[in-house]
Amino acid sequence: MTALVLFGTLILMLLIGVPISVSLGAATMVSLLTVDVPLAVIPQRMFTALDSVSIMAIPFFVLAGNLMTEGGISRRLVDFCNSIIGNVRGGMAYAMVLACAFFAALSGSAPATVLAIGGMLYPDMIRIGYPPARCAGLLAVSGGLGPIIPPSIIMVVYCTITNSSVGDMFKGGIVAGIMISIVLVILCIIYANKEKWPKNTVKLSAGQLFRSFFSALPALLLPVIILGGIYSGLMTPTESAAVAVIYSFIVGVFVYKEIRTENLYRILLESGKSSAMMLFIIATSTAFSWLFTFSGISGQMVDVIVSMHLAPWLFCLIVALILLVFGTFLEGIAICVLLVPVLWPIAQSLGVHAIHFGMIMCTAIVIGNMTPPVAVNLFAAASVSKLKMGEIAKGELPFFLGFVGVFFLFVFIPGLSTLLIG
């Protein structure tokens, strides 16, 4: 009865357009009427969900990403990537994929990656003759590298729930990000020759390459500082996130001189709003998941699935399909906090590696960002390109299928997720 009221209320509120965080909290409060649990338990659970050192990394990563976004790195990254590619057919498309990969290592956000890189590259690509829908579709899919290439907020949330290593999870994200980038570049090569995309306007030269490299170097050092601090053992993920904020501030204000004093308040305010939204979703999702577990349904699900003696790969495939469906209409962090407490005990009982399961979870959530009706990547690409969602969805199809192909490689080959883990 409790589970029925819990999910029934949640679905009803989502259908009438209530924000996911409020829907989760309201569904939890309504469902308390069906169980003998004091109301005080819910705020306690919400507070406990946020009382974690790992969770503290989220506002720091958000602020560091916003500082770097406002600090003028987009144009420098685009110039550097164009200099690497040179004057080849479809060169600006390759540069878009590379720039999104580099920017992903700074922001950790898919929509931010789409808006920042798209705002720089898309107008120039259309001006020299790239097909608009294909270009916007590539942008939407390449932006999906944001939450996969570390630092990734979704990965931090997952590791907090499962008590896994954030550093190991980031290593899995590096492998996935590189593989997806390679697949996207290969597809760009195919379609550049098939559809006769224009050549890059930037010619390859050592002088231009060195100038653009040194201009982009301060930005490129940020992921080195974050990941280097974690893997060297000098800093925890939270400490590295705090150091990243200081470094981003110095680069944006004193090195690139793009951030003015009057802009700092706006950056802090936007970062605070984004962080508060994420933390509130985590808090209400945790209370929702706790009540679901308390109702006994979660334990019964574990017992039933374990008794079926499923092969680990088959369970991972089923989970992948479930996540792809949930990703089309729920926010990523909410999916993570809602489903991981339910699915991870089952995966653990079947011997699935925590990092493998986490990569399935995080990559499926990103794919949901490209799939209507939520499709935040498509909305971001539409705001840049001024095209209709349907046009972008058609244009992104080959790149989307390539992304999904890499995802299923990770589902069926666990060793890819743990390739860099000693």
GROMACS .gro file of C-alpha atoms in nm:
model
  422
    1MET     CA    1   0.000   0.000   0.000
    2THR     CA    2   0.280   0.242   0.096
    3ALA     CA    3   0.471   0.185  -0.228
    4LEU     CA    4   0.152   0.233  -0.432
    5VAL     CA    5   0.074   0.567  -0.263
    6LEU     CA    6   0.439   0.671  -0.286
    7PHE     CA    7   0.480   0.618  -0.660
    8GLY     CA    8   0.120   0.710  -0.743
    9THR     CA    9   0.158   1.052  -0.580
   10LEU     CA   10   0.497   1.105  -0.744
   11ILE     CA   11   0.369   1.023  -1.093
   12LEU     CA   12   0.058   1.239  -1.047
   13MET     CA   13   0.260   1.542  -0.936
   14LEU     CA   14   0.508   1.502  -1.220
   15LEU     CA   15   0.222   1.483  -1.471
   16ILE     CA   16   0.079   1.816  -1.352
   17GLY     CA   17   0.420   1.983  -1.381
   18VAL     CA   18   0.539   2.001  -1.020
   19PRO     CA   19   0.923   2.019  -0.995
   20ILE     CA   20   1.088   1.684  -0.927
   21SER     CA   21   1.232   1.786  -0.588
   22VAL     CA   22   0.894   1.907  -0.458
   23SER     CA   23   0.720   1.601  -0.605
   24LEU     CA   24   0.956   1.366  -0.423
   25GLY     CA   25   0.911   1.547  -0.091
   26ALA     CA   26   0.533   1.570  -0.123
   27ALA     CA   27   0.500   1.202  -0.222
   28THR     CA   28   0.703   1.105   0.082
   29MET     CA   29   0.492   1.316   0.320
   30VAL     CA   30   0.162   1.185   0.179
   31SER     CA   31   0.284   0.825   0.204
   32LEU     CA   32   0.363   0.870   0.573
   33LEU     CA   33  -0.013   0.856   0.632
   34THR     CA   34  -0.002   0.485   0.546
   35VAL     CA   35   0.273   0.386   0.794
   36ASP     CA   36   0.335   0.432   1.162
   37VAL     CA   37   0.639   0.658   1.132
   38PRO     CA   38   0.684   0.997   1.307
   39LEU     CA   39   0.697   1.299   1.076
   40ALA     CA   40   1.027   1.401   1.235
   41VAL     CA   41   1.198   1.108   1.060
   42ILE     CA   42   1.176   1.277   0.719
   43PRO     CA   43   1.375   1.595   0.799
   44GLN     CA   44   1.624   1.376   0.986
   45ARG     CA   45   1.673   1.162   0.675
   46MET     CA   46   1.703   1.470   0.455
   47PHE     CA   47   1.967   1.620   0.682
   48THR     CA   48   2.159   1.291   0.704
   49ALA     CA   49   2.165   1.271   0.323
   50LEU     CA   50   2.356   1.598   0.305
   51ASP     CA   51   2.575   1.536   0.611
   52SER     CA   52   2.858   1.395   0.401
   53VAL     CA   53   3.205   1.520   0.315
   54SER     CA   54   3.172   1.386  -0.041
   55ILE     CA   55   2.848   1.580  -0.097
   56MET     CA   56   3.035   1.900  -0.007
   57ALA     CA   57   3.225   1.861  -0.334
   58ILE     CA   58   2.910   1.939  -0.535
   59PRO     CA   59   2.882   2.316  -0.466
   60PHE     CA   60   3.258   2.353  -0.513
   61PHE     CA   61   3.254   2.179  -0.852
   62VAL     CA   62   2.952   2.385  -0.959
   63LEU     CA   63   3.122   2.712  -0.861
   64ALA     CA   64   3.452   2.614  -1.024
   65GLY     CA   65   3.270   2.524  -1.345
   66ASN     CA   66   3.079   2.854  -1.351
   67LEU     CA   67   3.396   3.053  -1.285
   68MET     CA   68   3.574   2.883  -1.574
   69THR     CA   69   3.271   2.921  -1.801
   70GLU     CA   70   3.255   3.295  -1.732
   71GLY     CA   71   3.633   3.325  -1.745
   72GLY     CA   72   3.665   3.322  -2.123
   73ILE     CA   73   3.790   2.967  -2.171
   74SER     CA   74   3.541   2.866  -2.443
   75ARG     CA   75   3.702   3.070  -2.721
   76ARG     CA   76   4.052   2.966  -2.615
   77LEU     CA   77   3.959   2.597  -2.613
   78VAL     CA   78   3.791   2.627  -2.953
   79ASP     CA   79   4.095   2.806  -3.101
   80PHE     CA   80   4.326   2.539  -2.959
   81CYS     CA   81   4.114   2.253  -3.096
   82ASN     CA   82   4.090   2.418  -3.438
   83SER     CA   83   4.469   2.457  -3.439
   84ILE     CA   84   4.513   2.086  -3.365
   85ILE     CA   85   4.281   1.979  -3.648
   86GLY     CA   86   4.400   2.214  -3.921
   87ASN     CA   87   4.253   2.266  -4.268
   88VAL     CA   88   4.074   1.933  -4.329
   89ARG     CA   89   3.723   1.849  -4.446
   90GLY     CA   90   3.484   1.858  -4.151
   91GLY     CA   91   3.759   1.999  -3.930
   92MET     CA   92   3.528   2.225  -3.729
   93ALA     CA   93   3.312   1.924  -3.642
   94TYR     CA   94   3.617   1.740  -3.506
   95ALA     CA   95   3.710   2.056  -3.318
   96MET     CA   96   3.359   2.067  -3.168
   97VAL     CA   97   3.397   1.714  -3.027
   98LEU     CA   98   3.744   1.789  -2.887
   99ALA     CA   99   3.636   2.123  -2.740
  100CYS     CA  100   3.335   1.959  -2.572
  101ALA     CA  101   3.566   1.691  -2.427
  102PHE     CA  102   3.805   1.952  -2.288
  103PHE     CA  103   3.522   2.168  -2.156
  104ALA     CA  104   3.360   1.863  -1.996
  105ALA     CA  105   3.672   1.823  -1.785
  106LEU     CA  106   3.615   2.176  -1.656
  107SER     CA  107   3.239   2.205  -1.606
  108GLY     CA  108   3.097   1.854  -1.554
  109SER     CA  109   2.766   1.978  -1.696
  110ALA     CA  110   2.607   1.868  -2.025
  111PRO     CA  111   2.390   2.179  -2.088
  112ALA     CA  112   2.677   2.413  -1.993
  113THR     CA  113   2.906   2.233  -2.238
  114VAL     CA  114   2.649   2.260  -2.518
  115LEU     CA  115   2.587   2.631  -2.456
  116ALA     CA  116   2.951   2.731  -2.409
  117ILE     CA  117   3.103   2.544  -2.704
  118GLY     CA  118   2.797   2.579  -2.926
  119GLY     CA  119   2.787   2.953  -2.873
  120MET     CA  120   3.145   2.977  -3.001
  121LEU     CA  121   3.147   2.722  -3.285
  122TYR     CA  122   2.794   2.680  -3.420
  123PRO     CA  123   2.755   3.026  -3.587
  124ASP     CA  124   3.092   2.988  -3.765
  125MET     CA  125   3.007   2.635  -3.880
  126ILE     CA  126   2.675   2.747  -4.030
  127ARG     CA  127   2.839   3.050  -4.191
  128ILE     CA  128   3.082   2.834  -4.392
  129GLY     CA  129   2.818   2.581  -4.498
  130TYR     CA  130   2.771   2.301  -4.243
  131PRO     CA  131   2.421   2.142  -4.239
  132PRO     CA  132   2.245   2.313  -3.943
  133ALA     CA  133   2.051   2.011  -3.810
  134ARG     CA  134   2.352   1.778  -3.827
  135CYS     CA  135   2.571   2.038  -3.662
  136ALA     CA  136   2.322   2.101  -3.379
  137GLY     CA  137   2.275   1.725  -3.334
  138LEU     CA  138   2.649   1.671  -3.301
  139LEU     CA  139   2.659   1.953  -3.046
  140ALA     CA  140   2.380   1.797  -2.838
  141VAL     CA  141   2.550   1.457  -2.831
  142SER     CA  142   2.904   1.590  -2.774
  143GLY     CA  143   2.771   1.791  -2.480
  144GLY     CA  144   2.685   1.457  -2.320
  145LEU     CA  145   3.055   1.420  -2.241
  146GLY     CA  146   3.001   1.679  -1.965
  147PRO     CA  147   2.882   1.444  -1.687
  148ILE     CA  148   3.101   1.152  -1.806
  149ILE     CA  149   3.450   1.302  -1.824
  150PRO     CA  150   3.552   1.389  -1.466
  151PRO     CA  151   3.487   1.581  -1.255
  152SER     CA  152   3.127   1.459  -1.260
  153ILE     CA  153   2.865   1.554  -1.001
  154ILE     CA  154   2.651   1.248  -1.079
  155MET     CA  155   2.952   1.025  -1.013
  156VAL     CA  156   3.012   1.195  -0.678
  157VAL     CA  157   2.648   1.135  -0.580
  158TYR     CA  158   2.665   0.770  -0.688
  159CYS     CA  159   2.986   0.706  -0.495
  160THR     CA  160   2.839   0.870  -0.184
  161ILE     CA  161   2.537   0.636  -0.195
  162THR     CA  162   2.735   0.318  -0.263
  163ASN     CA  163   3.038   0.413  -0.052
  164SER     CA  164   3.260   0.366  -0.359
  165SER     CA  165   3.585   0.540  -0.452
  166VAL     CA  166   3.528   0.869  -0.633
  167GLY     CA  167   3.879   0.846  -0.779
  168ASP     CA  168   3.813   0.501  -0.927
  169MET     CA  169   3.480   0.620  -1.063
  170PHE     CA  170   3.653   0.913  -1.232
  171LYS     CA  171   3.897   0.667  -1.395
  172GLY     CA  172   3.603   0.482  -1.546
  173GLY     CA  173   3.471   0.814  -1.675
  174ILE     CA  174   3.803   0.892  -1.843
  175VAL     CA  175   3.791   0.565  -2.041
  176ALA     CA  176   3.427   0.619  -2.139
  177GLY     CA  177   3.489   0.981  -2.238
  178ILE     CA  178   3.784   0.891  -2.461
  179MET     CA  179   3.594   0.606  -2.629
  180ILE     CA  180   3.286   0.819  -2.695
  181SER     CA  181   3.501   1.103  -2.832
  182ILE     CA  182   3.679   0.865  -3.071
  183VAL     CA  183   3.349   0.720  -3.195
  184LEU     CA  184   3.205   1.070  -3.252
  185VAL     CA  185   3.514   1.179  -3.446
  186ILE     CA  186   3.497   0.864  -3.663
  187LEU     CA  187   3.131   0.936  -3.738
  188CYS     CA  188   3.223   1.296  -3.823
  189ILE     CA  189   3.484   1.169  -4.071
  190ILE     CA  190   3.224   0.944  -4.235
  191TYR     CA  191   2.957   1.213  -4.264
  192ALA     CA  192   3.205   1.486  -4.360
  193ASN     CA  193   3.295   1.288  -4.672
  194LYS     CA  194   2.942   1.159  -4.734
  195GLU     CA  195   2.772   1.501  -4.708
  196LYS     CA  196   3.072   1.706  -4.831
  197TRP     CA  197   3.115   1.921  -4.522
  198PRO     CA  198   3.338   2.230  -4.567
  199LYS     CA  199   3.707   2.234  -4.482
  200ASN     CA  200   3.831   2.406  -4.170
  201THR     CA  201   3.919   2.772  -4.216
  202VAL     CA  202   4.218   2.744  -3.981
  203LYS     CA  203   4.536   2.609  -4.140
  204LEU     CA  204   4.768   2.385  -3.941
  205SER     CA  205   5.085   2.572  -3.838
  206ALA     CA  206   5.331   2.528  -3.555
  207GLY     CA  207   5.312   2.895  -3.459
  208GLN     CA  208   4.933   2.901  -3.436
  209LEU     CA  209   4.933   2.571  -3.246
  210PHE     CA  210   5.179   2.695  -2.983
  211ARG     CA  211   5.003   3.030  -2.942
  212SER     CA  212   4.663   2.870  -2.895
  213PHE     CA  213   4.807   2.604  -2.664
  214PHE     CA  214   4.968   2.854  -2.428
  215SER     CA  215   4.653   3.066  -2.435
  216ALA     CA  216   4.442   2.765  -2.332
  217LEU     CA  217   4.702   2.618  -2.094
  218PRO     CA  218   4.568   2.775  -1.770
  219ALA     CA  219   4.227   2.624  -1.841
  220LEU     CA  220   4.371   2.287  -1.945
  221LEU     CA  221   4.559   2.265  -1.614
  222LEU     CA  222   4.237   2.262  -1.407
  223PRO     CA  223   4.150   1.893  -1.463
  224VAL     CA  224   4.517   1.809  -1.407
  225ILE     CA  225   4.499   1.980  -1.067
  226ILE     CA  226   4.171   1.809  -0.974
  227LEU     CA  227   4.260   1.457  -1.086
  228GLY     CA  228   4.628   1.488  -0.998
  229GLY     CA  229   4.541   1.593  -0.644
  230ILE     CA  230   4.304   1.299  -0.603
  231TYR     CA  231   4.524   1.026  -0.754
  232SER     CA  232   4.842   1.147  -0.585
  233GLY     CA  233   4.670   1.113  -0.249
  234LEU     CA  234   4.739   1.477  -0.162
  235MET     CA  235   4.372   1.576  -0.166
  236THR     CA  236   4.030   1.420  -0.126
  237PRO     CA  237   3.775   1.489  -0.404
  238THR     CA  238   3.615   1.758  -0.186
  239GLU     CA  239   3.949   1.925  -0.115
  240SER     CA  240   4.043   1.914  -0.484
  241ALA     CA  241   3.708   2.076  -0.568
  242ALA     CA  242   3.780   2.358  -0.322
  243VAL     CA  243   4.127   2.408  -0.471
  244ALA     CA  244   3.966   2.413  -0.817
  245VAL     CA  245   3.747   2.705  -0.708
  246ILE     CA  246   4.051   2.907  -0.598
  247TYR     CA  247   4.241   2.822  -0.916
  248SER     CA  248   3.942   2.906  -1.139
  249PHE     CA  249   3.902   3.241  -0.962
  250ILE     CA  250   4.270   3.327  -1.015
  251VAL     CA  251   4.259   3.228  -1.384
  252GLY     CA  252   3.933   3.411  -1.457
  253VAL     CA  253   4.015   3.732  -1.269
  254PHE     CA  254   4.394   3.772  -1.292
  255VAL     CA  255   4.513   3.559  -1.588
  256TYR     CA  256   4.238   3.587  -1.851
  257LYS     CA  257   4.092   3.901  -1.687
  258GLU     CA  258   3.746   3.812  -1.819
  259ILE     CA  259   3.567   3.811  -1.482
  260ARG     CA  260   3.498   4.154  -1.339
  261THR     CA  261   3.424   4.226  -0.976
  262GLU     CA  262   3.062   4.316  -1.051
  263ASN     CA  263   3.013   3.973  -1.216
  264LEU     CA  264   3.123   3.776  -0.910
  265TYR     CA  265   2.795   3.828  -0.725
  266ARG     CA  266   2.597   3.691  -1.020
  267ILE     CA  267   2.830   3.390  -1.055
  268LEU     CA  268   2.803   3.314  -0.682
  269LEU     CA  269   2.425   3.355  -0.691
  270GLU     CA  270   2.382   3.124  -0.993
  271SER     CA  271   2.616   2.867  -0.839
  272GLY     CA  272   2.426   2.884  -0.511
  273LYS     CA  273   2.092   2.833  -0.686
  274SER     CA  274   2.221   2.537  -0.890
  275SER     CA  275   2.382   2.377  -0.586
  276ALA     CA  276   2.074   2.429  -0.369
  277MET     CA  277   1.855   2.268  -0.635
  278MET     CA  278   2.084   1.964  -0.659
  279LEU     CA  279   2.116   1.927  -0.282
  280PHE     CA  280   1.740   1.959  -0.231
  281ILE     CA  281   1.682   1.687  -0.492
  282ILE     CA  282   1.934   1.465  -0.312
  283ALA     CA  283   1.767   1.530   0.025
  284THR     CA  284   1.409   1.462  -0.090
  285SER     CA  285   1.516   1.165  -0.303
  286THR     CA  286   1.691   1.011  -0.005
  287ALA     CA  287   1.381   1.046   0.211
  288PHE     CA  288   1.172   0.896  -0.071
  289SER     CA  289   1.412   0.600  -0.111
  290TRP     CA  290   1.424   0.541   0.266
  291LEU     CA  291   1.045   0.519   0.289
  292PHE     CA  292   1.040   0.282  -0.009
  293THR     CA  293   1.296   0.060   0.163
  294PHE     CA  294   1.111   0.087   0.497
  295SER     CA  295   0.793  -0.037   0.326
  296GLY     CA  296   0.969  -0.368   0.260
  297ILE     CA  297   0.924  -0.363  -0.118
  298SER     CA  298   1.296  -0.309  -0.179
  299GLY     CA  299   1.394  -0.618   0.021
  300GLN     CA  300   1.130  -0.827  -0.153
  301MET     CA  301   1.261  -0.716  -0.492
  302VAL     CA  302   1.613  -0.822  -0.395
  303ASP     CA  303   1.491  -1.164  -0.280
  304VAL     CA  304   1.285  -1.223  -0.596
  305ILE     CA  305   1.561  -1.123  -0.840
  306VAL     CA  306   1.830  -1.318  -0.652
  307SER     CA  307   1.606  -1.627  -0.656
  308MET     CA  308   1.582  -1.598  -1.036
  309HIS     CA  309   1.960  -1.665  -1.061
  310LEU     CA  310   2.010  -1.404  -1.332
  311ALA     CA  311   2.350  -1.380  -1.495
  312PRO     CA  312   2.521  -1.051  -1.402
  313TRP     CA  313   2.529  -0.937  -1.766
  314LEU     CA  314   2.156  -0.999  -1.805
  315PHE     CA  315   2.078  -0.803  -1.489
  316CYS     CA  316   2.300  -0.517  -1.610
  317LEU     CA  317   2.118  -0.519  -1.944
  318ILE     CA  318   1.778  -0.501  -1.771
  319VAL     CA  319   1.901  -0.216  -1.549
  320ALA     CA  320   2.039  -0.034  -1.854
  321LEU     CA  321   1.702  -0.051  -2.029
  322ILE     CA  322   1.519   0.066  -1.714
  323LEU     CA  323   1.758   0.359  -1.677
  324LEU     CA  324   1.719   0.459  -2.042
  325VAL     CA  325   1.343   0.482  -1.988
  326PHE     CA  326   1.371   0.676  -1.660
  327GLY     CA  327   1.625   0.911  -1.817
  328THR     CA  328   1.369   1.036  -2.068
  329PHE     CA  329   1.153   1.206  -1.804
  330LEU     CA  330   1.349   1.239  -1.476
  331GLU     CA  331   1.643   1.458  -1.372
  332GLY     CA  332   1.975   1.272  -1.352
  333ILE     CA  333   2.056   1.322  -0.984
  334ALA     CA  334   1.701   1.223  -0.887
  335ILE     CA  335   1.734   0.900  -1.087
  336CYS     CA  336   2.063   0.825  -0.915
  337VAL     CA  337   1.935   0.884  -0.562
  338LEU     CA  338   1.604   0.707  -0.629
  339LEU     CA  339   1.725   0.393  -0.804
  340VAL     CA  340   2.076   0.326  -0.675
  341PRO     CA  341   1.961   0.235  -0.319
  342VAL     CA  342   1.714  -0.012  -0.475
  343LEU     CA  343   1.927  -0.158  -0.755
  344TRP     CA  344   2.276  -0.157  -0.604
  345PRO     CA  345   2.207  -0.423  -0.333
  346ILE     CA  346   2.081  -0.654  -0.609
  347ALA     CA  347   2.384  -0.583  -0.828
  348GLN     CA  348   2.615  -0.637  -0.531
  349SER     CA  349   2.454  -0.974  -0.451
  350LEU     CA  350   2.517  -1.081  -0.814
  351GLY     CA  351   2.884  -0.982  -0.795
  352VAL     CA  352   2.865  -0.673  -1.018
  353HIS     CA  353   3.159  -0.434  -0.965
  354ALA     CA  354   3.060  -0.100  -0.812
  355ILE     CA  355   3.246   0.102  -1.077
  356HIS     CA  356   3.095  -0.103  -1.361
  357PHE     CA  357   2.746  -0.051  -1.222
  358GLY     CA  358   2.818   0.318  -1.170
  359MET     CA  359   2.930   0.367  -1.530
  360ILE     CA  360   2.609   0.201  -1.652
  361MET     CA  361   2.410   0.433  -1.426
  362CYS     CA  362   2.588   0.756  -1.521
  363THR     CA  363   2.606   0.690  -1.896
  364ALA     CA  364   2.238   0.591  -1.915
  365ILE     CA  365   2.142   0.913  -1.737
  366VAL     CA  366   2.340   1.115  -1.991
  367ILE     CA  367   2.166   0.936  -2.279
  368GLY     CA  368   1.838   1.039  -2.118
  369ASN     CA  369   1.954   1.400  -2.148
  370MET     CA  370   1.945   1.356  -2.527
  371THR     CA  371   1.609   1.179  -2.544
  372PRO     CA  372   1.272   1.363  -2.548
  373PRO     CA  373   1.063   1.470  -2.365
  374VAL     CA  374   1.315   1.598  -2.104
  375ALA     CA  375   1.620   1.612  -2.336
  376VAL     CA  376   1.801   1.903  -2.172
  377ASN     CA  377   2.083   1.870  -2.426
  378LEU     CA  378   1.837   1.915  -2.712
  379PHE     CA  379   1.684   2.219  -2.544
  380ALA     CA  380   2.031   2.370  -2.499
  381ALA     CA  381   2.122   2.296  -2.862
  382ALA     CA  382   1.789   2.444  -2.975
  383SER     CA  383   1.863   2.767  -2.787
  384VAL     CA  384   2.198   2.792  -2.966
  385SER     CA  385   2.082   2.690  -3.313
  386LYS     CA  386   1.723   2.827  -3.311
  387LEU     CA  387   1.611   2.500  -3.474
  388LYS     CA  388   1.311   2.290  -3.379
  389MET     CA  389   1.361   1.995  -3.146
  390GLY     CA  390   1.250   1.751  -3.416
  391GLU     CA  391   1.512   1.880  -3.660
  392ILE     CA  392   1.788   1.844  -3.403
  393ALA     CA  393   1.669   1.496  -3.304
  394LYS     CA  394   1.698   1.385  -3.669
  395GLY     CA  395   2.039   1.545  -3.704
  396GLU     CA  396   2.176   1.384  -3.389
  397LEU     CA  397   2.060   1.029  -3.474
  398PRO     CA  398   2.389   0.880  -3.607
  399PHE     CA  399   2.592   1.037  -3.325
  400PHE     CA  400   2.331   0.934  -3.069
  401LEU     CA  401   2.347   0.573  -3.191
  402GLY     CA  402   2.726   0.584  -3.166
  403PHE     CA  403   2.699   0.708  -2.807
  404VAL     CA  404   2.449   0.431  -2.726
  405GLY     CA  405   2.679   0.176  -2.890
  406VAL     CA  406   2.964   0.269  -2.655
  407PHE     CA  407   2.719   0.252  -2.364
  408PHE     CA  408   2.627  -0.108  -2.445
  409LEU     CA  409   2.996  -0.197  -2.476
  410PHE     CA  410   3.030  -0.086  -2.114
  411VAL     CA  411   2.721  -0.289  -2.020
  412PHE     CA  412   2.858  -0.613  -2.167
  413ILE     CA  413   3.232  -0.565  -2.102
  414PRO     CA  414   3.287  -0.486  -1.730
  415GLY     CA  415   3.662  -0.460  -1.781
  416LEU     CA  416   3.624  -0.133  -1.971
  417SER     CA  417   3.496   0.041  -1.657
  418THR     CA  418   3.785  -0.088  -1.445
  419LEU     CA  419   4.056  -0.061  -1.712
  420LEU     CA  420   4.254   0.208  -1.528
  421ILE     CA  421   4.192   0.073  -1.178
  422GLY     CA  422   4.493  -0.105  -1.031
   0.00000   0.00000   0.00000
